[in-house]
C-alpha cells in the first residue's frame, strides 16, 4: 500500500525493516547459474512486455511529438519530413535497447565484482516485496540517492536478483563516450540524456514523450536521481524537479490512475570515489568517463569497501499527494497532446514532493559507526586518546539514536571493537599512534613540497573525512541550527530564538535539505529533540539550556562551525574583492585562493572553506539574501556585491549581531 509524504516530529518513531545480506547466497552458489537462471518478472497489470521497436514507433507517431514537429517546421521553415528525421535521430541517440543477454552478462560480472568489493550488501527484503507489488499495480518511478557510480549498477543487479522488472535508467551523455561499455549500458536499460537542453524545443519534446510513453504503458519502472548528479560531499543535494515534473504529468492529465514514487536509500561503509571527490572539490577537473579509465580502475578490486546498504522505502502515491492540491479538470480545457506549462499548484506540489522524497531518502539512510568517529575526529584536529574517542563515540551513538538515526552498530560487540574496526577500514584517513588517534594528514612538508601543496594534501584528507561526517548531518542539522540560534539570540525568549533560527535556516537552505516553507515545523522538531535528550527546557514563552545540556549543545554548534566559517570567508572575500564586476565563472577559484592564503597565513584553520561545493552554496545564499546580484552581460554573468550587506551577514554568522529583525530588513 502506498504512503503519502509524511515528516514526523520524531524521526525515530518510524518502524524500519530488517536488512538481509543478498550476497550470502551468491557466495554459496554458482554465479553463472545465477546469471542464466529463468528470469520471468511480474509486470504492470500482467501486460506483455513491449518491444523496443514498438516503443520507438509509439513515441515518434504520438500526437504530442507530431504537434511539436509541426511547430518546429513552421518556425524554422524546414520541411516536416526533415524535422521528423531529426526527431528520429534524437530518439535513437537517447533510447535504451534492453537485451536480456547483456543483462545476464552484467549479472555474472557484477556478482564477481560485488563479492570482491563488499563484505556484504544488505537489503530490506520487505521493501523489495512492496516494490514488486507496486510494479504490478501502477507505473513506478525509482528514486535512489546518488553517492557513487555503483548506485545504478547495484539497483539493476538487485532487481534482477529478486526477479523484479528491470528499470530503464536516465544516464548522462558522458557514458556514451565509453566505447563498448556505453553501448552495453544502453543494452542493460540506460537511456542517455543531455545535461542541459537549453531552448531545444524538439529535444525536450522527444525526451519527455519518450519518458511519458514508457510510464503510461507501464513499459518498465523508470529510474533517475532526484539530485541530478553524484554528491561529492556525502550530503544530499538540492533536488532537481525537471524529470519529476515529466513523470507526474500523465497523472495530472488523467492518462494514468496513479503513479508510485519509490525513494531508495543507498549508503556505503567506504565510497569508491572517496579521494577523487575531495580533489574535485578542490578544483581538480573530473576525469572523463572512458573505457580505458574503467580498465585502469581495476585496482579498486584489491581494496576492502566494507558493507553496502540499500533500503527501499514505501511507495509514495502521486494520487494521494495531489488530493485536494491540484484540480486536474483544468487539463481538460486543452487537448492533451498540446504542451502546457504546469499550473502553479502543480509546480508547488512537484517542488514540495522533491524535497520530501529526498528527506525520506535521508531518514532511511543506514549509518555506520565510522560516521560518528569521523565526526569526532574532525572536531578534535589535534587528535584524541583512544579511550576518550571510544567513550565519546558511545555517547554520540546514544544521542544519534535518540534523534532517530538509522544506525547500524553491532550491539553484541564492545565499543572498543566497533571503533577499532572503523579505524582499520579507514586507515587511509585516520591513524593510531601511541594510543592517540588523529586524522592521517601530513604535519610537515615532504621533500620538495611547497606550503601550498601541503595545504592541498591536508585538505584532501579533511574533505574525505568530512564526506563521512556529512552522511549523518541530516540527523543533527535542525537541533544544530537551534543550538547556534540559542547562543546568537542572547535571549531565552522563544520568538527571538526562532528569529535567529529562521535566519540560519534561510542562509543554509542551499547547504542542507530544508523543505521550503517548513522553518516553523523544523524549529518545533529541533525544540522537541533537544528537550527529549534533556539539553534544553522549554516553556510556552521561553527555551533555555538545561543544567546538563552544555556538552550536547557544544557538540552541535561545533558540527555547524565549518559551514559558518566557510560562509564567513566567502563574505570576507567578496568585501575585499577589488574587481567591480566579478565574473561568476571566476568566483570559485578566486574564493578558494583567498581561503588558501588565510590558511597559509595561519589566520584560518578550517580546510573545509576550500570546498567548491560550500563556496557555491554560500554564493547562492548571498544571492537569495540580496547581498549579491547576478547581472548578465552578453554571454557572461557578473556578480555585483553589496559590501555592506555581505559584511553584515559575516557579522551575523559570527554571532556578533543579534538578529532581532527579519534578515532582509537588516541587510
XYZ file of C-alpha atoms in Angstrom:
667
model
C 0.000 0.000 0.000
C 1.341 3.412 -0.966
C 2.090 6.049 1.627
C 1.702 9.789 1.444
C 4.627 12.066 2.216
C 4.931 12.422 5.945
C 7.576 14.019 8.109
C 7.103 13.023 11.774
C 8.067 15.290 14.632
C 10.213 12.473 15.963
C 12.025 10.734 13.066
C 12.796 7.785 15.321
C 9.136 6.799 15.577
C 9.062 5.217 12.117
C 9.460 1.427 12.110
C 12.248 0.222 9.842
C 12.577 -3.090 8.048
C 15.215 -5.692 8.818
C 18.095 -5.980 6.345
C 19.487 -9.191 4.840
C 22.791 -9.829 3.059
C 21.908 -10.565 -0.570
C 25.492 -11.689 -1.310
C 25.308 -14.567 1.154
C 23.545 -16.783 -1.401
C 25.933 -15.624 -4.139
C 28.933 -16.807 -2.094
C 27.407 -20.298 -1.780
C 26.267 -20.907 -5.363
C 27.353 -20.554 -8.971
C 27.430 -17.044 -10.448
C 26.894 -18.483 -13.929
C 23.783 -20.350 -12.762
C 22.506 -17.149 -11.160
C 23.029 -15.168 -14.362
C 21.468 -17.796 -16.643
C 18.511 -18.767 -14.444
C 14.917 -18.395 -15.615
C 14.006 -14.716 -15.382
C 10.249 -14.063 -15.514
C 9.377 -10.902 -13.562
C 5.801 -9.875 -12.870
C 4.888 -6.838 -14.989
C 2.389 -3.979 -14.894
C -1.172 -5.364 -14.909
C 0.095 -8.592 -16.477
C 0.666 -6.903 -19.846
C 3.111 -8.477 -22.281
C 6.391 -6.524 -22.345
C 6.568 -4.128 -25.272
C 9.280 -4.481 -27.916
C 11.829 -1.669 -28.229
C 10.790 -1.084 -31.854
C 7.130 -0.758 -30.836
C 8.078 1.789 -28.167
C 10.059 3.776 -30.746
C 7.107 3.844 -33.142
C 4.685 4.891 -30.399
C 6.893 7.846 -29.430
C 7.530 9.076 -32.984
C 3.868 8.833 -34.003
C 2.443 10.283 -30.790
C 0.146 13.285 -31.161
C 2.277 15.305 -28.713
C 5.519 14.868 -30.658
C 3.805 15.365 -34.032
C 2.374 18.654 -32.741
C 5.849 19.932 -31.770
C 7.345 18.706 -35.058
C 4.741 20.816 -36.864
C 5.611 23.830 -34.704
C 9.370 23.478 -35.261
C 8.847 23.002 -39.003
C 6.822 26.217 -39.214
C 9.240 28.209 -37.019
C 12.422 27.085 -38.830
C 10.994 26.920 -42.338
C 12.179 23.316 -42.771
C 10.157 20.562 -44.403
C 8.211 18.472 -41.894
C 9.909 15.291 -43.126
C 13.348 16.688 -42.229
C 12.210 17.630 -38.717
C 10.662 14.153 -38.367
C 14.030 12.613 -39.330
C 15.818 14.787 -36.785
C 13.359 13.677 -34.089
C 14.007 10.037 -35.026
C 17.771 10.655 -34.817
C 17.432 12.265 -31.364
C 15.328 9.342 -30.142
C 17.847 6.787 -31.429
C 20.626 8.735 -29.719
C 18.913 8.651 -26.326
C 16.826 5.449 -26.297
C 17.763 2.263 -24.484
C 17.932 -1.073 -26.281
C 17.391 -3.516 -23.448
C 18.733 -7.007 -24.211
C 18.368 -9.850 -21.732
C 21.650 -11.374 -22.891
C 23.543 -8.218 -21.884
C 21.710 -8.147 -18.563
C 22.789 -11.731 -17.893
C 26.409 -10.843 -18.722
C 26.305 -7.939 -16.251
C 24.663 -10.172 -13.613
C 27.586 -12.598 -13.903
C 30.339 -9.949 -13.890
C 28.775 -7.842 -11.129
C 28.367 -10.893 -8.896
C 32.150 -11.332 -9.068
C 32.830 -7.610 -8.580
C 30.435 -7.056 -5.658
C 31.674 -10.136 -3.775
C 35.218 -8.800 -4.129
C 34.470 -5.189 -3.167
C 31.961 -5.632 -0.341
C 31.806 -7.808 2.741
C 28.025 -7.760 2.386
C 25.240 -5.920 0.556
C 22.309 -5.616 2.935
C 18.816 -5.069 1.508
C 15.402 -4.727 3.176
C 13.530 -7.592 1.537
C 10.178 -6.300 2.814
C 10.804 -3.182 0.731
C 11.590 -5.350 -2.298
C 8.267 -7.161 -1.819
C 6.406 -3.836 -1.615
C 8.111 -2.730 -4.815
C 7.173 -5.963 -6.572
C 3.509 -5.391 -5.757
C 3.672 -1.725 -6.745
C 5.137 -2.597 -10.180
C 2.158 -4.851 -10.886
C -0.435 -2.280 -9.805
C 0.815 1.093 -11.073
C 3.556 2.752 -13.120
C 6.598 3.017 -10.813
C 9.395 5.580 -10.607
C 12.516 4.565 -8.663
C 14.354 7.443 -6.973
C 17.685 6.300 -5.473
C 20.088 8.540 -3.586
C 23.290 9.131 -5.546
C 26.718 8.851 -3.940
C 28.612 6.650 -6.400
C 28.595 5.241 -9.920
C 27.894 1.921 -8.182
C 24.348 3.087 -7.380
C 22.645 2.387 -10.709
C 24.608 -0.849 -11.279
C 23.540 -2.135 -7.871
C 19.904 -1.121 -8.417
C 19.592 -3.197 -11.620
C 21.512 -6.075 -10.035
C 19.149 -6.184 -7.044
C 16.022 -6.093 -9.212
C 17.372 -8.883 -11.413
C 18.351 -10.962 -8.363
C 14.882 -10.644 -6.805
C 13.127 -11.304 -10.131
C 11.654 -7.813 -10.495
C 11.149 -5.929 -13.751
C 14.390 -4.198 -14.749
C 14.318 -0.395 -14.717
C 15.104 1.953 -17.580
C 17.662 4.409 -16.215
C 18.246 8.073 -17.058
C 22.017 8.443 -17.600
C 24.219 11.373 -18.612
C 25.650 11.590 -22.134
C 29.144 11.244 -20.593
C 28.773 7.460 -20.663
C 28.153 7.410 -24.401
C 31.816 8.318 -24.962
C 32.826 4.992 -23.369
C 33.299 2.658 -26.314
C 31.698 -0.762 -25.845
C 30.777 -0.046 -22.189
C 28.416 2.785 -23.160
C 26.603 0.544 -25.630
C 26.430 -2.277 -23.090
C 24.875 0.112 -20.569
C 22.300 1.043 -23.224
C 21.531 -2.656 -23.736
C 21.069 -3.102 -19.983
C 18.421 -0.385 -19.735
C 20.200 3.006 -19.732
C 18.841 5.855 -21.835
C 21.094 8.861 -22.354
C 20.122 12.497 -21.888
C 21.954 15.779 -22.230
C 22.957 17.632 -19.083
C 21.239 20.736 -20.430
C 18.535 21.110 -23.080
C 18.816 24.879 -23.496
C 15.953 26.103 -25.651
C 15.872 22.994 -27.870
C 12.133 22.510 -28.160
C 12.387 19.374 -30.317
C 14.848 17.625 -27.994
C 12.656 18.369 -24.986
C 9.566 17.051 -26.806
C 11.293 13.801 -27.861
C 12.729 13.225 -24.394
C 9.553 13.990 -22.437
C 7.354 11.944 -24.787
C 9.774 9.009 -24.563
C 9.633 9.021 -20.766
C 5.857 9.565 -20.598
C 5.151 6.811 -23.137
C 7.097 4.305 -21.035
C 5.248 5.496 -17.948
C 1.734 5.464 -19.446
C 2.152 1.951 -20.835
C 3.835 0.558 -17.716
C 6.706 -0.465 -20.034
C 9.188 -0.694 -17.134
C 9.992 1.083 -13.874
C 11.731 4.389 -14.624
C 14.802 5.221 -12.556
C 16.526 8.555 -12.125
C 18.387 10.502 -9.463
C 16.475 13.400 -7.938
C 19.762 15.075 -7.037
C 20.760 15.102 -10.709
C 24.387 14.134 -10.082
C 26.554 12.300 -7.572
C 27.026 14.087 -4.277
C 30.745 14.763 -3.820
C 30.279 15.770 -0.184
C 28.226 12.915 1.297
C 25.300 15.324 1.873
C 22.081 15.162 -0.112
C 21.921 17.742 -2.883
C 19.044 20.125 -3.585
C 16.660 18.114 -5.803
C 16.126 18.885 -9.473
C 12.455 18.876 -10.486
C 12.600 18.661 -14.314
C 12.247 14.893 -14.644
C 9.877 14.672 -11.691
C 7.594 17.150 -13.488
C 7.604 14.928 -16.562
C 6.772 11.698 -14.721
C 3.957 13.292 -12.693
C 2.307 14.973 -15.696
C 0.499 11.831 -17.006
C -1.368 11.700 -13.690
C -2.263 15.404 -13.792
C -3.669 14.898 -17.310
C -5.679 11.842 -16.266
C -3.719 9.471 -18.502
C -2.987 7.066 -15.607
C -4.913 6.332 -12.424
C -1.869 6.705 -10.187
C 1.942 6.707 -10.178
C 4.069 5.362 -7.347
C 7.316 7.122 -6.430
C 9.746 4.874 -4.547
C 12.631 6.534 -2.635
C 15.686 4.286 -2.282
C 18.492 4.992 0.197
C 21.958 3.692 -0.722
C 24.855 4.007 1.715
C 28.440 2.775 1.838
C 30.994 1.923 4.515
C 33.594 3.296 2.102
C 32.873 5.240 -1.075
C 34.869 4.096 -4.094
C 35.377 7.658 -5.354
C 36.391 8.998 -1.903
C 39.677 10.799 -2.699
C 38.549 11.630 -6.249
C 35.613 13.613 -4.848
C 37.855 15.547 -2.443
C 40.137 16.554 -5.306
C 37.188 17.631 -7.446
C 36.007 19.854 -4.583
C 39.477 21.434 -4.587
C 39.328 22.283 -8.271
C 40.901 19.215 -9.896
C 38.877 18.534 -13.077
C 36.626 15.484 -13.067
C 38.212 12.635 -15.091
C 36.400 11.925 -18.342
C 34.475 8.643 -18.412
C 36.352 6.304 -20.768
C 36.666 2.569 -21.210
C 40.442 2.764 -20.675
C 39.847 4.689 -17.438
C 37.472 1.949 -16.296
C 40.089 -0.722 -17.001
C 42.736 1.238 -15.083
C 40.347 1.417 -12.118
C 40.618 -2.356 -11.642
C 42.999 -1.688 -8.764
C 39.996 -0.873 -6.581
C 39.225 -4.608 -6.592
C 42.159 -5.035 -4.218
C 40.552 -2.734 -1.628
C 38.041 -3.523 1.128
C 34.922 -1.345 0.951
C 33.080 -2.886 3.888
C 29.300 -3.080 3.873
C 26.790 -1.533 1.477
C 23.147 -0.899 2.442
C 20.180 -0.479 0.095
C 16.829 0.423 1.655
C 13.675 0.529 -0.493
C 11.202 2.978 1.019
C 7.416 2.819 0.981
C 5.915 3.760 -2.408
C 4.513 7.294 -2.388
C 1.219 7.714 -4.244
C 1.058 10.742 -6.563
C -2.730 10.487 -6.380
C -2.590 10.870 -2.596
C -0.141 13.757 -2.881
C -2.369 15.648 -5.297
C -5.589 15.065 -3.328
C -7.119 18.491 -2.703
C -3.997 20.219 -4.077
C -4.292 20.085 -7.879
C -7.523 20.462 -9.873
C -6.961 18.058 -12.723
C -10.101 19.190 -14.547
C -8.232 22.257 -15.833
C -6.140 19.961 -18.044
C -9.330 19.063 -19.956
C -9.621 22.612 -21.317
C -6.798 21.996 -23.807
C -6.213 18.850 -25.931
C -3.813 16.583 -24.054
C -1.242 16.444 -26.826
C -0.666 20.216 -26.737
C 2.185 21.088 -24.335
C 1.067 23.088 -21.308
C 3.031 24.797 -18.604
C 2.126 23.147 -15.280
C -0.255 25.236 -13.191
C 1.136 26.948 -10.095
C -0.448 24.365 -7.806
C 1.197 21.516 -9.742
C 4.576 23.268 -9.730
C 4.346 23.806 -5.969
C 3.351 20.174 -5.429
C 6.235 18.839 -7.517
C 8.748 21.075 -5.710
C 7.454 20.063 -2.295
C 7.377 16.385 -3.271
C 11.002 16.527 -4.463
C 12.244 17.842 -1.105
C 10.112 15.440 0.904
C 11.312 12.477 -1.157
C 14.946 13.396 -0.519
C 14.082 13.704 3.189
C 12.649 10.180 3.055
C 15.890 9.014 1.461
C 17.859 10.645 4.286
C 15.710 9.179 7.049
C 16.216 5.642 5.695
C 19.974 6.064 5.115
C 21.814 3.391 7.104
C 24.747 4.933 9.001
C 27.845 3.089 10.142
C 29.889 3.726 13.340
C 32.680 5.367 11.298
C 30.425 8.357 10.585
C 30.422 9.085 14.341
C 34.176 8.539 14.671
C 34.869 10.825 11.680
C 32.635 13.494 13.212
C 34.564 13.420 16.494
C 37.994 13.440 14.834
C 37.089 16.471 12.719
C 36.065 18.338 15.869
C 39.378 17.404 17.504
C 42.042 18.071 14.825
C 44.878 17.691 17.362
C 43.770 14.112 17.956
C 42.102 12.152 20.779
C 43.280 9.498 23.198
C 41.776 6.209 22.047
C 39.808 5.551 25.294
C 38.375 9.088 25.106
C 37.382 8.550 21.465
C 35.644 5.288 22.388
C 33.809 6.968 25.278
C 32.746 9.909 23.096
C 31.625 7.571 20.281
C 29.403 5.664 22.715
C 27.899 8.975 23.920
C 27.356 10.174 20.368
C 25.740 6.868 19.465
C 23.132 7.361 22.202
C 22.491 10.932 21.065
C 22.142 9.936 17.387
C 19.719 7.126 18.239
C 17.627 9.457 20.396
C 17.384 11.802 17.369
C 16.165 8.949 15.146
C 19.343 7.918 13.315
C 19.216 4.624 11.395
C 22.489 3.417 12.885
C 23.977 0.011 12.098
C 26.005 -0.506 15.276
C 26.742 -4.128 16.348
C 25.128 -4.429 19.785
C 26.949 -7.665 20.564
C 30.411 -6.078 20.336
C 32.086 -3.743 22.841
C 32.557 -0.152 21.743
C 36.326 -0.628 21.608
C 35.985 -3.295 18.888
C 33.430 -1.302 16.880
C 35.584 1.836 16.857
C 38.687 -0.221 16.102
C 37.007 -1.893 13.115
C 36.089 1.521 11.676
C 39.632 2.819 12.136
C 41.050 -0.298 10.443
C 38.750 0.034 7.420
C 39.561 3.750 7.056
C 43.279 3.539 7.847
C 43.914 5.887 4.922
C 42.000 8.656 6.748
C 42.933 8.149 10.419
C 45.921 6.687 12.198
C 46.564 5.382 15.698
C 49.950 6.096 17.246
C 50.942 5.832 20.876
C 47.342 5.283 21.935
C 46.262 8.511 20.248
C 44.040 8.840 17.151
C 44.259 11.681 14.660
C 43.454 12.380 11.036
C 46.045 10.941 8.646
C 47.234 14.283 7.274
C 50.833 15.389 6.832
C 52.193 17.646 9.583
C 55.232 18.986 7.734
C 56.070 19.393 4.036
C 57.703 16.479 2.257
C 60.917 16.764 0.272
C 60.442 19.407 -2.413
C 56.826 20.031 -1.351
C 55.606 23.629 -1.184
C 53.377 25.034 1.553
C 50.515 25.206 -0.970
C 50.938 21.522 -1.880
C 50.987 20.551 1.788
C 47.779 22.530 2.374
C 46.184 20.784 -0.632
C 47.130 17.327 0.713
C 45.743 18.204 4.141
C 42.538 19.487 2.562
C 42.115 16.200 0.647
C 42.288 14.279 3.917
C 39.918 16.633 5.750
C 37.335 16.736 2.933
C 37.479 12.941 2.537
C 36.795 12.523 6.255
C 34.108 15.225 6.150
C 32.235 13.284 3.464
C 31.527 10.608 6.104
C 30.581 13.105 8.812
C 28.239 14.737 6.308
C 26.287 11.485 5.982
C 24.886 11.993 9.477
C 24.252 15.760 9.283
C 20.569 15.259 8.393
C 20.092 13.708 11.836
C 21.574 16.683 13.691
C 21.056 19.713 11.432
C 17.822 21.058 12.943
C 18.970 20.761 16.584
C 22.357 22.191 15.497
C 20.696 25.259 13.966
C 18.752 25.729 17.199
C 21.924 25.352 19.288
C 23.629 28.148 17.342
C 20.449 30.251 17.482
C 20.311 29.916 21.286
C 23.843 31.317 21.508
C 23.285 34.046 18.902
C 19.945 35.293 20.248
C 21.438 36.108 23.645
C 17.884 35.697 24.950
C 15.684 32.883 26.220
C 12.504 34.262 24.604
C 11.283 31.699 22.111
C 10.252 34.255 19.487
C 13.747 35.823 19.496
C 15.399 32.407 19.354
C 13.142 31.492 16.423
C 14.147 34.700 14.595
C 17.796 33.635 14.803
C 16.896 30.050 13.883
C 14.959 31.233 10.842
C 17.874 33.425 9.745
C 20.293 30.471 9.906
C 17.699 28.198 8.302
C 17.426 30.622 5.369
C 21.185 31.024 4.988
C 21.771 27.272 4.905
C 18.728 26.339 2.805
C 21.053 25.565 -0.131
C 23.517 23.632 2.035
C 21.119 21.150 3.629
C 17.760 19.593 2.750
C 15.400 22.054 4.424
C 11.951 21.846 2.872
C 10.755 25.285 1.641
C 8.239 26.866 3.997
C 8.942 24.385 6.811
C 11.072 26.556 9.128
C 8.429 26.616 11.884
C 7.990 22.846 11.682
C 11.778 22.367 11.758
C 12.069 24.701 14.767
C 9.429 22.707 16.640
C 11.186 19.436 15.762
C 14.514 20.848 16.987
C 12.946 22.005 20.280
C 11.359 18.591 20.754
C 14.589 16.653 20.086
C 16.726 18.855 22.336
C 14.093 18.583 25.042
C 13.953 14.821 24.569
C 17.689 14.480 25.290
C 17.389 16.935 28.225
C 19.643 19.554 26.601
C 17.027 22.330 26.877
C 13.964 23.147 28.917
C 11.015 24.611 27.083
C 8.009 26.582 28.293
C 5.320 28.360 26.314
C 7.378 31.574 26.084
C 10.970 30.545 26.741
C 13.588 27.987 25.834
C 16.802 27.690 27.886
C 19.773 25.356 28.139
C 19.305 22.805 30.913
C 21.895 22.171 33.570
C 23.287 19.082 31.814
C 22.872 20.330 28.242
C 26.213 22.048 27.725
C 28.023 19.066 26.140
C 25.202 18.351 23.683
C 24.794 21.970 22.596
C 28.573 22.480 22.308
C 28.867 19.391 20.095
C 26.011 20.550 17.850
C 27.462 24.052 17.494
C 30.843 22.561 16.564
C 29.084 20.478 13.911
C 27.963 23.659 12.129
C 31.196 25.561 12.716
C 32.943 24.599 9.421
C 29.943 25.879 7.462
C 29.702 29.089 9.488
C 33.431 29.725 8.995
C 33.290 28.849 5.300
C 30.417 31.252 4.641
C 32.199 33.984 6.611
C 35.310 33.511 4.460
C 33.211 33.937 1.301
C 31.727 37.148 2.728
C 35.230 38.421 3.592
C 36.447 37.667 0.078
C 33.550 39.489 -1.581
C 34.041 42.508 0.675
C 37.748 42.682 -0.194
C 37.473 41.842 -3.887
C 38.593 44.916 -5.814
C 37.205 43.907 -9.210
C 33.944 45.813 -9.638
C 32.230 43.254 -11.878
C 33.458 39.821 -10.866
C 32.667 37.102 -13.406
C 30.671 34.258 -11.915
C 32.886 31.604 -13.524
C 35.910 33.103 -11.736
C 34.266 33.276 -8.326
C 35.059 29.750 -7.064
C 38.797 29.719 -7.999
C 39.230 33.240 -6.577
C 37.361 32.438 -3.339
C 39.371 29.226 -2.947
C 42.648 31.086 -3.406
C 41.545 33.706 -0.846
C 40.796 30.956 1.695
C 44.100 29.246 0.909
C 46.033 32.443 1.629
C 44.275 32.743 5.002
C 45.247 29.144 5.804
C 48.868 29.718 4.803
C 48.943 32.889 6.921
C 47.672 30.909 9.924
C 44.522 33.014 10.369
C 42.194 30.217 9.172
C 42.358 26.576 10.227
C 39.159 25.389 8.525
C 40.224 23.436 5.427
C 36.578 22.857 4.518
C 36.447 26.529 3.479
C 38.370 25.414 0.357
C 35.441 23.279 -0.867
C 33.860 24.467 -4.128
C 30.532 22.979 -3.026
C 30.480 25.144 0.112
C 31.535 28.229 -1.863
C 28.780 27.754 -4.460
C 26.165 27.246 -1.744
C 27.394 30.351 0.082
C 27.089 32.388 -3.121
C 23.552 31.076 -3.659
C 22.662 32.178 -0.101
C 24.126 35.650 -0.698
C 22.114 35.986 -3.914
C 18.973 34.833 -2.102
C 19.582 37.387 0.658
C 20.235 40.124 -1.936
C 23.804 40.690 -0.767
C 24.944 39.719 -4.282
C 23.153 40.359 -7.575
C 23.799 38.414 -10.761
C 23.898 40.547 -13.898
C 24.071 39.032 -17.377
C 26.309 40.963 -19.789
C 26.391 39.265 -23.175
C 27.377 35.646 -22.611
C 28.915 36.384 -19.217
C 27.289 36.545 -15.785
C 28.872 39.057 -13.404
C 28.412 39.471 -9.670
C 27.585 42.852 -8.146
C 28.339 42.823 -4.433
C 26.560 44.861 -1.791
C 29.589 45.030 0.524
C 27.639 46.451 3.429
C 25.158 43.589 3.263
C 27.925 40.980 2.878
C 29.805 42.433 5.860
C 26.604 42.446 7.920
C 25.996 38.808 7.014
C 29.540 37.905 8.065
C 28.926 39.524 11.466
C 25.623 37.714 11.911
C 27.192 34.337 11.102
C 29.840 35.083 13.727
C 27.113 35.716 16.276
C 28.264 39.287 16.804
C 24.951 40.924 15.911
C 21.680 39.635 17.388
C 19.243 39.059 14.519
C 16.224 40.690 16.093
C 14.672 41.734 12.783
C 13.889 39.803 9.612
C 17.100 39.279 7.645
C 16.014 41.405 4.656
C 15.380 44.338 6.958
C 18.872 44.085 8.450
C 20.589 43.669 5.112
